[in-house]
Coordinates of C-alpha atoms and ligand atoms in Angstrom, one line a residue:
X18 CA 0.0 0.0 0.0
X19 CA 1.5 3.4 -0.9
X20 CA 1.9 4.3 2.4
X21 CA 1.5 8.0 1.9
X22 CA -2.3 7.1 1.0
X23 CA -4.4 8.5 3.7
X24 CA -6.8 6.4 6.1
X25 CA -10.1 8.1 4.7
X26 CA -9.0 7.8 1.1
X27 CA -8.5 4.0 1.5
X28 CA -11.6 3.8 2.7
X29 CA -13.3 6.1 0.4
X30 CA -11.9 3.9 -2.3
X31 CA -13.4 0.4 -0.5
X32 CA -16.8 2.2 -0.8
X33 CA -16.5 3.3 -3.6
X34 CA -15.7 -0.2 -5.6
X35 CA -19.2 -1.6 -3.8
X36 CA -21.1 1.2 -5.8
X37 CA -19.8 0.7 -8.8
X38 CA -21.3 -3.3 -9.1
X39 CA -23.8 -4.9 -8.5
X40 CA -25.6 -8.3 -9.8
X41 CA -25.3 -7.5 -13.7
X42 CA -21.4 -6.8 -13.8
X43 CA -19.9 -9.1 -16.0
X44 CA -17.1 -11.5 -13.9
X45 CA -14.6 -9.4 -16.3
X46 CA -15.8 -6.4 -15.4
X47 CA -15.5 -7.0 -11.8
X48 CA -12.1 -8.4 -11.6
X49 CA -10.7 -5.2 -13.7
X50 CA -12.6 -2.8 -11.5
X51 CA -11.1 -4.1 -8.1
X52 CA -7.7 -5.8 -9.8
X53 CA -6.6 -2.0 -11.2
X54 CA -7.7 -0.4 -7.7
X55 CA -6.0 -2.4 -5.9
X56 CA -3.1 -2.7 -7.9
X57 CA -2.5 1.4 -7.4
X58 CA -3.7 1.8 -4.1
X59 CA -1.4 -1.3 -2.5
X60 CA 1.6 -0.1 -4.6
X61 CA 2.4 -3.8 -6.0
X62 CA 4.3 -4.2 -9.8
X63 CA 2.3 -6.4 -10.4
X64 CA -1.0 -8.5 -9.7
X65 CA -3.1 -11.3 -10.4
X66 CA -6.7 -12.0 -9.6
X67 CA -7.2 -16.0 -9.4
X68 CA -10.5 -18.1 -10.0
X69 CA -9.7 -21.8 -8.0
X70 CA -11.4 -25.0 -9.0
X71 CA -10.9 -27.0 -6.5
X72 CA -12.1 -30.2 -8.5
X73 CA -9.0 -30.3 -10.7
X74 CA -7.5 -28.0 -8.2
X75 CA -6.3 -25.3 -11.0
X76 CA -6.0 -22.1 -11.4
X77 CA -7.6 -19.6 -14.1
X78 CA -6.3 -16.2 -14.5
X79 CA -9.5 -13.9 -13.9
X80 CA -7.4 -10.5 -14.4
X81 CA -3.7 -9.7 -14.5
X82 CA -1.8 -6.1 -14.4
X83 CA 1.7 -5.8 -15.4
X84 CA 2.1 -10.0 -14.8
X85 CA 5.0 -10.9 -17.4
X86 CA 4.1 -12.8 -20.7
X87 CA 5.6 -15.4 -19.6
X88 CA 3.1 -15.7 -16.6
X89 CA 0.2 -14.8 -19.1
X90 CA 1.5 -17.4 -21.7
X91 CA 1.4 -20.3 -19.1
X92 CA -1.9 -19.6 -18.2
X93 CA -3.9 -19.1 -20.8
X94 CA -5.6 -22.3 -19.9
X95 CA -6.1 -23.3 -16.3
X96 CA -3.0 -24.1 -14.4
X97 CA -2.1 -26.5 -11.8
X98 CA -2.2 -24.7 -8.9
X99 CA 0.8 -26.3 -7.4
X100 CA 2.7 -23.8 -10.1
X101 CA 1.8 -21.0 -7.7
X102 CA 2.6 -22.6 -4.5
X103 CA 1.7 -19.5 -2.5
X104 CA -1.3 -19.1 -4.2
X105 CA -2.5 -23.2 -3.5
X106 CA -1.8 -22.2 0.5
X107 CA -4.1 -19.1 0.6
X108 CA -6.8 -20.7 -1.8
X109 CA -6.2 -24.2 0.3
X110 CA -5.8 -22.9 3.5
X111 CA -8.3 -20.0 3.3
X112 CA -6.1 -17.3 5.2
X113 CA -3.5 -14.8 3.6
X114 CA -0.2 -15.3 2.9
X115 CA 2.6 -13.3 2.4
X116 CA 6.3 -14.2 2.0
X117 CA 9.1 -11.3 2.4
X118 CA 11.2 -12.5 0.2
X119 CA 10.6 -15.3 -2.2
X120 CA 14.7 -16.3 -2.1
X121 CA 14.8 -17.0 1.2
X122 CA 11.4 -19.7 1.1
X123 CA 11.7 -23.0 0.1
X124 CA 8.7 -22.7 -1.2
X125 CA 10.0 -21.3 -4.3
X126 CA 12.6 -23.6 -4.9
X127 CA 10.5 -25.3 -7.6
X128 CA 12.1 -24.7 -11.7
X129 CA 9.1 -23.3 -13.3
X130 CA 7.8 -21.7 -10.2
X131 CA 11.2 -20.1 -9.6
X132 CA 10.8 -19.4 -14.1
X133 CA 7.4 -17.3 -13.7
X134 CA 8.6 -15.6 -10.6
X135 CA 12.1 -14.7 -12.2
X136 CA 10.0 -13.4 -15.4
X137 CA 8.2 -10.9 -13.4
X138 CA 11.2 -9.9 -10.8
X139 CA 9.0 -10.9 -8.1
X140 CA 10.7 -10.8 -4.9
X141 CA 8.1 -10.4 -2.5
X142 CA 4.5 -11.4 -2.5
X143 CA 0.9 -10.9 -0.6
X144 CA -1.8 -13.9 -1.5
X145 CA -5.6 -12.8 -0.2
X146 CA -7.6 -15.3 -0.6
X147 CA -11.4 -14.4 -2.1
X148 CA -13.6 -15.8 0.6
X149 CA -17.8 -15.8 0.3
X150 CA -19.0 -17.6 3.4
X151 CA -17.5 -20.8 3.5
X152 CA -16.0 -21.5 0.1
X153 CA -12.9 -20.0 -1.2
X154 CA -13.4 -18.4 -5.0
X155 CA -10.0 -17.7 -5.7
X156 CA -7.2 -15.0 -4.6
X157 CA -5.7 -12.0 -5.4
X158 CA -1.5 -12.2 -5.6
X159 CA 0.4 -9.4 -5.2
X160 CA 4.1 -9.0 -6.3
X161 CA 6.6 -7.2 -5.7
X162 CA 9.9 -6.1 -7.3
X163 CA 12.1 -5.9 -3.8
X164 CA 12.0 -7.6 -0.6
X165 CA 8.8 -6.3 1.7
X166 CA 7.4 -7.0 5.5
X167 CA 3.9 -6.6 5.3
X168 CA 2.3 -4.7 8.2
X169 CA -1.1 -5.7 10.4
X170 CA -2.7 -2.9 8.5
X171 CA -1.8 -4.0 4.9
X172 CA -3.2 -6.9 5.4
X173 CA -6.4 -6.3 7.1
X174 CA -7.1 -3.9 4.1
X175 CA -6.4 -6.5 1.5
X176 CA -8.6 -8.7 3.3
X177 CA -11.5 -6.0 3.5
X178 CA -11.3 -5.4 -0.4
X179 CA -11.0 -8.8 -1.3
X180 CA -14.0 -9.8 0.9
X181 CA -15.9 -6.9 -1.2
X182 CA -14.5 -8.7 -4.2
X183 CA -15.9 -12.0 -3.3
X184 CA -19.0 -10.9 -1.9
X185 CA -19.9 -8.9 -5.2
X186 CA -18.1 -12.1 -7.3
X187 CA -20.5 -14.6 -5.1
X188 CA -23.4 -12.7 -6.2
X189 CA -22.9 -12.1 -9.5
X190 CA -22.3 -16.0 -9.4
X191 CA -25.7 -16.5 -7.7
X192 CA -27.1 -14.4 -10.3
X193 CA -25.8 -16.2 -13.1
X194 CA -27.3 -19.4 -12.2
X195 CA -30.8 -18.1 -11.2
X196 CA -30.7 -17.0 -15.0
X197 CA -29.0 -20.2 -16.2
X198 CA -32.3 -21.7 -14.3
X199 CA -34.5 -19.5 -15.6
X200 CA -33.3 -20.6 -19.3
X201 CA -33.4 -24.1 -18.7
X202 CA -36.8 -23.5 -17.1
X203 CA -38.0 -22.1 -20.6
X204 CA -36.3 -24.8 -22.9
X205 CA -38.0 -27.6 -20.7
X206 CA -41.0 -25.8 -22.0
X207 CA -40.3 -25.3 -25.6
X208 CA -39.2 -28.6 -25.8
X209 CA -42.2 -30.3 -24.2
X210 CA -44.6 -28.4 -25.7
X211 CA -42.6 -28.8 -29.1
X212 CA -42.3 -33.0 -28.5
X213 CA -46.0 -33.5 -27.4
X214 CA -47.7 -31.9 -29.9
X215 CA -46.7 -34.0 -32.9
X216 CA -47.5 -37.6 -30.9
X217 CA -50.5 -36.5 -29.1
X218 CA -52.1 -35.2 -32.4
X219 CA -51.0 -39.3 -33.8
X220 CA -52.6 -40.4 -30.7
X221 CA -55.6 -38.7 -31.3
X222 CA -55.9 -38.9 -34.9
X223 CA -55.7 -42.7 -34.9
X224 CA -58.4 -42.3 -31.6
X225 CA -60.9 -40.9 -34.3
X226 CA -59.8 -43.6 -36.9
X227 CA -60.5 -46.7 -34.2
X228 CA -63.9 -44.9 -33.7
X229 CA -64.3 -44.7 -37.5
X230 CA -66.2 -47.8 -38.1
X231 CA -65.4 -48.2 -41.9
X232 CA -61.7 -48.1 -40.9
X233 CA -61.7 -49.2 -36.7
X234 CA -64.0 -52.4 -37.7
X235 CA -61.7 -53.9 -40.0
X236 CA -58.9 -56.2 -37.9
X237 CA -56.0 -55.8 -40.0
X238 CA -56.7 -51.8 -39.9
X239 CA -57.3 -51.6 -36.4
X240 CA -54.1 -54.2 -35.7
X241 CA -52.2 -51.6 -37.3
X242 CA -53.6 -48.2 -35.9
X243 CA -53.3 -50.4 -32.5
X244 CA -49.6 -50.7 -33.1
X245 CA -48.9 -47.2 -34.1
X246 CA -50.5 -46.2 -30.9
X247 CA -48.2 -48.3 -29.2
X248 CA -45.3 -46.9 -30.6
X249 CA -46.4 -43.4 -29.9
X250 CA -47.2 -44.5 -26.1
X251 CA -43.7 -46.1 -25.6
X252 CA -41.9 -42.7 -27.1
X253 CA -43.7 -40.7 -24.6
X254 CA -43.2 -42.6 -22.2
X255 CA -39.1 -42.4 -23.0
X256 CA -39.2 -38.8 -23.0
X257 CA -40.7 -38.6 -19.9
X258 CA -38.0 -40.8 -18.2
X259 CA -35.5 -38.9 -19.5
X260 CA -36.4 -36.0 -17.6
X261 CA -37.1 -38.2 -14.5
X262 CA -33.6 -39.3 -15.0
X263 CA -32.0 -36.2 -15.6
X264 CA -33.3 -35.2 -12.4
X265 CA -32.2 -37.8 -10.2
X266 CA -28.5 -36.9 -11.4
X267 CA -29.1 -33.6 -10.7
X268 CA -30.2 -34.5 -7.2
X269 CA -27.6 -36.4 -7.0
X270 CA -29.5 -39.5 -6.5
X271 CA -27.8 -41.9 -8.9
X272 CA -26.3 -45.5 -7.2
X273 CA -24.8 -47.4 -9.8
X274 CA -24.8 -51.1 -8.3
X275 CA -21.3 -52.0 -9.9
X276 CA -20.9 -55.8 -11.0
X277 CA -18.4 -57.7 -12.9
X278 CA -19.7 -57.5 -16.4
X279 CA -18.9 -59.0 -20.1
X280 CA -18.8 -55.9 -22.5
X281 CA -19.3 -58.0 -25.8
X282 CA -22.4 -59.7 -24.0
X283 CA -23.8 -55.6 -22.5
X284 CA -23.2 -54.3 -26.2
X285 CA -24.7 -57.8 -27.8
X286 CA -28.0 -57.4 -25.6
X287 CA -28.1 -53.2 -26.6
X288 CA -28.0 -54.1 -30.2
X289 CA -30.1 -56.9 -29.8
X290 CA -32.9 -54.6 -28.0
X291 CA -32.5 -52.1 -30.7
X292 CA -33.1 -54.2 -33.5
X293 CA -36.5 -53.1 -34.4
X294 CA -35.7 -49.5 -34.1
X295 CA -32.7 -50.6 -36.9
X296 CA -35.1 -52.4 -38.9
X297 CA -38.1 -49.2 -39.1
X298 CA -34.5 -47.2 -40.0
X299 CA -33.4 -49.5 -42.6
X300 CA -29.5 -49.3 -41.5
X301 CA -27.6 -52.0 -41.1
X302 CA -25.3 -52.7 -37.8
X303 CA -22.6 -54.6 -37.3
X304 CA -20.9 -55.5 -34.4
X305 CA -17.6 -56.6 -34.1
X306 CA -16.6 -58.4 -30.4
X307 CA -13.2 -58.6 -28.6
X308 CA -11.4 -61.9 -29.3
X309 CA -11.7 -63.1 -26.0
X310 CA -13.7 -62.9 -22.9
X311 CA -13.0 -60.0 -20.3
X312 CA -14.8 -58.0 -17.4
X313 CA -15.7 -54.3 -16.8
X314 CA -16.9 -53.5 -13.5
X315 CA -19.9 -51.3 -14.0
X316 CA -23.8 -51.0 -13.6
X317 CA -25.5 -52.9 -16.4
X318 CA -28.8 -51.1 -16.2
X319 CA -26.9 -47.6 -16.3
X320 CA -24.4 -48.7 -19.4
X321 CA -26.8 -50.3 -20.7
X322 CA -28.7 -47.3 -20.8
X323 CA -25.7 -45.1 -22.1
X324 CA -25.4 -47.0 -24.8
X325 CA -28.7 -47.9 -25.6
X326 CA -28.8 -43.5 -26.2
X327 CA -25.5 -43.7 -28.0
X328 CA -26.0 -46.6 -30.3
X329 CA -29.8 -45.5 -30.9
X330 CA -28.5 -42.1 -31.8
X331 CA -26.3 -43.4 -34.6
X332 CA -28.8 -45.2 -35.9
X333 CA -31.0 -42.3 -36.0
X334 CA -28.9 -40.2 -37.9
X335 CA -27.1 -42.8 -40.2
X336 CA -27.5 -42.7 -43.9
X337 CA -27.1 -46.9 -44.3
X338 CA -23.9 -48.1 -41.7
X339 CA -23.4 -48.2 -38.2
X340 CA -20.3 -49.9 -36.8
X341 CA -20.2 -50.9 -33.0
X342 CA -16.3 -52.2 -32.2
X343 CA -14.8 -53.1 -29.1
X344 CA -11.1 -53.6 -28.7
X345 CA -8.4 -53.5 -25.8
X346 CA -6.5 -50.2 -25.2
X347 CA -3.8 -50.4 -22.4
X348 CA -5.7 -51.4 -19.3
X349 CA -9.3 -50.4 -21.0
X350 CA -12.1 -51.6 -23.1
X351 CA -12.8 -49.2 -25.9
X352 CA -16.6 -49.4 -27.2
X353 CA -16.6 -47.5 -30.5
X354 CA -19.7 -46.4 -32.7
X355 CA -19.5 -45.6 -35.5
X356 CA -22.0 -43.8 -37.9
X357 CA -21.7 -42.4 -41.9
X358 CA -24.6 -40.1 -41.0
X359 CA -25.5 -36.3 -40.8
X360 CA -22.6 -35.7 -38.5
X361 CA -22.2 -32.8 -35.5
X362 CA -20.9 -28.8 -37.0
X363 CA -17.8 -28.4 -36.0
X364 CA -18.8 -25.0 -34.0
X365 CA -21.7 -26.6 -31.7
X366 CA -19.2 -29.8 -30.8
X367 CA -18.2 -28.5 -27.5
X368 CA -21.9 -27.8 -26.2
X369 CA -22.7 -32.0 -27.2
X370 CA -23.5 -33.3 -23.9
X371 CA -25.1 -30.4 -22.4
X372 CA -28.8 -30.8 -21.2
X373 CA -31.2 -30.0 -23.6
X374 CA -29.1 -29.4 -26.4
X375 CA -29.3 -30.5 -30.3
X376 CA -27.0 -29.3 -33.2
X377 CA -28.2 -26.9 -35.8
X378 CA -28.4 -29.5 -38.3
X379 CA -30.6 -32.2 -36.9
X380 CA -33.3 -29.3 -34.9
X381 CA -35.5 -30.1 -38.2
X382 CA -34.5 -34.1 -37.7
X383 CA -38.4 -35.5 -37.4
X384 CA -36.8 -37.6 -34.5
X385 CA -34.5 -35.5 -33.3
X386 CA -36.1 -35.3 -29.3
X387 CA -35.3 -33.6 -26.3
X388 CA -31.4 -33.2 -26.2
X389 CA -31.1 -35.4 -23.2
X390 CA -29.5 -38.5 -24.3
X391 CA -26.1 -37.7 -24.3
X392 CA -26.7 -35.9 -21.6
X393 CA -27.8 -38.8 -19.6
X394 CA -25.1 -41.2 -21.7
X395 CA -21.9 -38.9 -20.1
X396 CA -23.3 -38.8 -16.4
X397 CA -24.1 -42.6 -16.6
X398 CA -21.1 -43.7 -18.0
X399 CA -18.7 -41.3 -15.7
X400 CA -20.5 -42.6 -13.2
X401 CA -19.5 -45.9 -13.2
X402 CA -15.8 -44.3 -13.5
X403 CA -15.9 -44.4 -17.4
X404 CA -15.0 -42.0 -19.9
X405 CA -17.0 -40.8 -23.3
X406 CA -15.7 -38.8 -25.9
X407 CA -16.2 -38.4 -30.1
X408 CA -15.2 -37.4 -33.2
X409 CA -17.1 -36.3 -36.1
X410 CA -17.0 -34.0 -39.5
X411 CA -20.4 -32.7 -40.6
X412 CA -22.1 -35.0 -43.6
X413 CA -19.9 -37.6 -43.2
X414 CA -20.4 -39.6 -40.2
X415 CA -19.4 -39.5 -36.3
X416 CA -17.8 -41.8 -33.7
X417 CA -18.6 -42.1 -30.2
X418 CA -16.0 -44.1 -27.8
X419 CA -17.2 -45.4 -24.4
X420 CA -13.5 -46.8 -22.5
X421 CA -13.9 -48.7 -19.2
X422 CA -10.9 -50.1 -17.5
X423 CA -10.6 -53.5 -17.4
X424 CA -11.3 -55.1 -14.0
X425 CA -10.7 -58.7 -12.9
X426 CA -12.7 -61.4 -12.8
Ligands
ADP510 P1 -31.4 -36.2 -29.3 O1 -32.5 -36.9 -28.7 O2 -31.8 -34.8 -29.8 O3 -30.7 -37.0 -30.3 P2 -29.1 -36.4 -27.7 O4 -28.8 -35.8 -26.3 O5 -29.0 -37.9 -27.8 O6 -30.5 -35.8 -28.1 O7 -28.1 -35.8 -28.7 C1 -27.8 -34.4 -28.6 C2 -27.5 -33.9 -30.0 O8 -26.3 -34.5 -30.4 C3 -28.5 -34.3 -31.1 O9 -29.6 -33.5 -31.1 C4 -27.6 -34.2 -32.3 O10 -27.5 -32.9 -32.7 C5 -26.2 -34.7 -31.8 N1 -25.9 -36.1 -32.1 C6 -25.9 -37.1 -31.2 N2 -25.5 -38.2 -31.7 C7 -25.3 -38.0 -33.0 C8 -24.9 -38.7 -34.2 N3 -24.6 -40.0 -34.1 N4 -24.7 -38.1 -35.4 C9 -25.0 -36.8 -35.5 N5 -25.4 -36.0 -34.5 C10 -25.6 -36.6 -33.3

């Protein structure tokens, strides 16, 4: 902190910063707002405002001012947080940190951590960590270019900035997913209302034929409308278990009861229960099994479920072919599908297994339903500690992979 900067100015400037956001302020906004604030008022050369996920336990650069590019380079994706080993304490430990002088701490003693530090000439440094309640968002670093001992008062005023910080960041936060809700809230909606209309007006215009009694009294007529109207039952009643799944993941109620499985008889047993869906779609599948026996350990009903979405999917959108392979990679079994259909636009790949979403070039797809079954597919499989991924080029053809590891028998 410059220390000529008086009392009432510091605390001018603390007020200040809580007027100036509020709910709306983009997360970019924010950090810029407070990271160029406090960069002048607490005299640093440089600073860095940190977003932790402590999942993966990384680090994402929110804001940075005067960091070196060397420091910007490395994290332009997220970073392990071990890199900043002063940062991992504050954000870990959830109290400040500050070290006088960075070449007298082990801490530091660590290549590329001693690298980035080096780049900026960063001798001493402050870590605040940004604390809402009882989780820790991320942290503010300060550096500085010589040697510093950081008084009681420089610290309690980081601390009071940063909680503004991550008071207005928690908020903001809070606000986002209140809208995020909101969205989905109006999808579920559109979607319903979009995937009900078609098979109820089926349902009711083969009602009117049964009751028709030039059409209804003849058997073979009334087998058939009978059968449609089975169809038409079982798809709704699909789409309405999709949601009641999606909502038991969500509430986190999902208990895969693992067993030692065969993954040529699960996928066998998928495409055996699929085969009149293949047969109304006129594609062929075939299915080509490991050359000997082995075991995943996983819930049948659940990956049997995944796949049932991922293979019935390819048949959907094939043109003729749908390949289902399984072969041995390393320690896993790899369950690849194949498909030479309409493929996915490279653009709307990474949004794939979100809830609710379908690409641009299937929306008009008669079958194309809620946007739920990859959804479901990724949670299931991941869930029983598996891992789902694909590849695909638009009008040619995709290729999902399911990998379990092996287990034994
Ligand atoms: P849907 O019921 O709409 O198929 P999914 O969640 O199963 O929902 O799939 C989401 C979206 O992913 C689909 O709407 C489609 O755009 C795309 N998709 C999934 N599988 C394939 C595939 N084999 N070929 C092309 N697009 C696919």
């Amino acid at each position: 902190m410059s220390v000529a900067e008086p009392l009432a100015s510091k605390l001018l400037a603390l007020g200040e910063m809580s007027q100036l956001t509020n709910i709306q302020t983009p997360k970019s906004k924010l950090f810029a707002l407070f990271g160029s604030k406090l960069h002048t008022l607490f005299g640093a050369s440089a600073l860095a405002v940190w977003m932790y996920q402590p999942a993966d336990r990384t680090l994402t650069l929110g804001y940075g001012h005067d960091l070196s590019e060397a420091v910007t380079g490395v994290c332009e994706k997220p970073v392990p947080v071990e890199l900043f080993p002063e940062t991992a304490l504050a954000v870990e430990g959830g109290s400040i940190w500050t070290t006088e002088d960075i070449s007298d701490s082990p801490l530091f003693d660590v290549p590329k951590t001693k690298e980035l530090f080096g780049s900026m000439g960063a001798r001493a440094v402050m870590v605040v960590p940004l604390r809402a309640l009882t989780r820790v968002l991320g942290a503010v670093s300060f550096y500085y270019r010589e040697p510093k001992d950081f008084t009681a008062d420089e610290k309690a005023f980081a601390l009071a900035f940063c909680n503004a910080l991550a008071l207005s960041l928690n908020n903001v936060e809070a606000y986002e997913r209140l809208m995020a809700s909101e969205r989905i809230k109006s999808e579920v909606i559109d979607v319903v209302a979009h995937q009900f209309r078609t098979p109820i007006a089926t349902l009711r215009g083969n009602i009117e034929l049964l009751k028709d009694e030039s059409v209804g009294g003849d058997p073979k007529m009334r087998a058939q409308i009978i059968e449609e109207l089975g169809k038409v039952g079982s798809k709704l009643r699909k789409f309405v278990e999709n949601f009641l799944n999606v909502k038991a993941i969500d509430e986190g109620r999902l208990e895969p009861h693992r067993e030692n499985t065969n993954p040529d008889d699960l996928v066998a047993s998928v495409v055996r229960d699929l085969e009149g869906y293949r047969t109304q779609h006129r594609v062929h599948v075939a299915l080509q099994k490991l050359p000997g026996p082995v075991v995943i350990n996983v819930d049948q009903q659940l990956v049997g479920e995944a796949l049932t979405n991922v293979i019935g999917n390819a048949i959907k959108y094939a043109k003729q072919q749908v390949d289902v392979r399984l072969r041995i990679e390393g320690s896993d079994v790899v369950i690849a599908v194949q498909d030479d259909g309409v493929g996915i636009p490279d653009i709307e790949q990474p949004m794939i297994f979100q809830k609710l979403f379908r690409a641009s070039n299937v929306i008009r797809h008669p079958e194309a339903s809620s946007g739920l079954g990859l959804y479901i597919a990724k949670q299931y499989v991941e869930r029983n500690g598996g891992r789902i991924w694909f590849t695909s080029e638009e009008g040619k053809g995709s290729t999902f992979f399911i990998a379990f590891a092996l287990s034994t028998p």
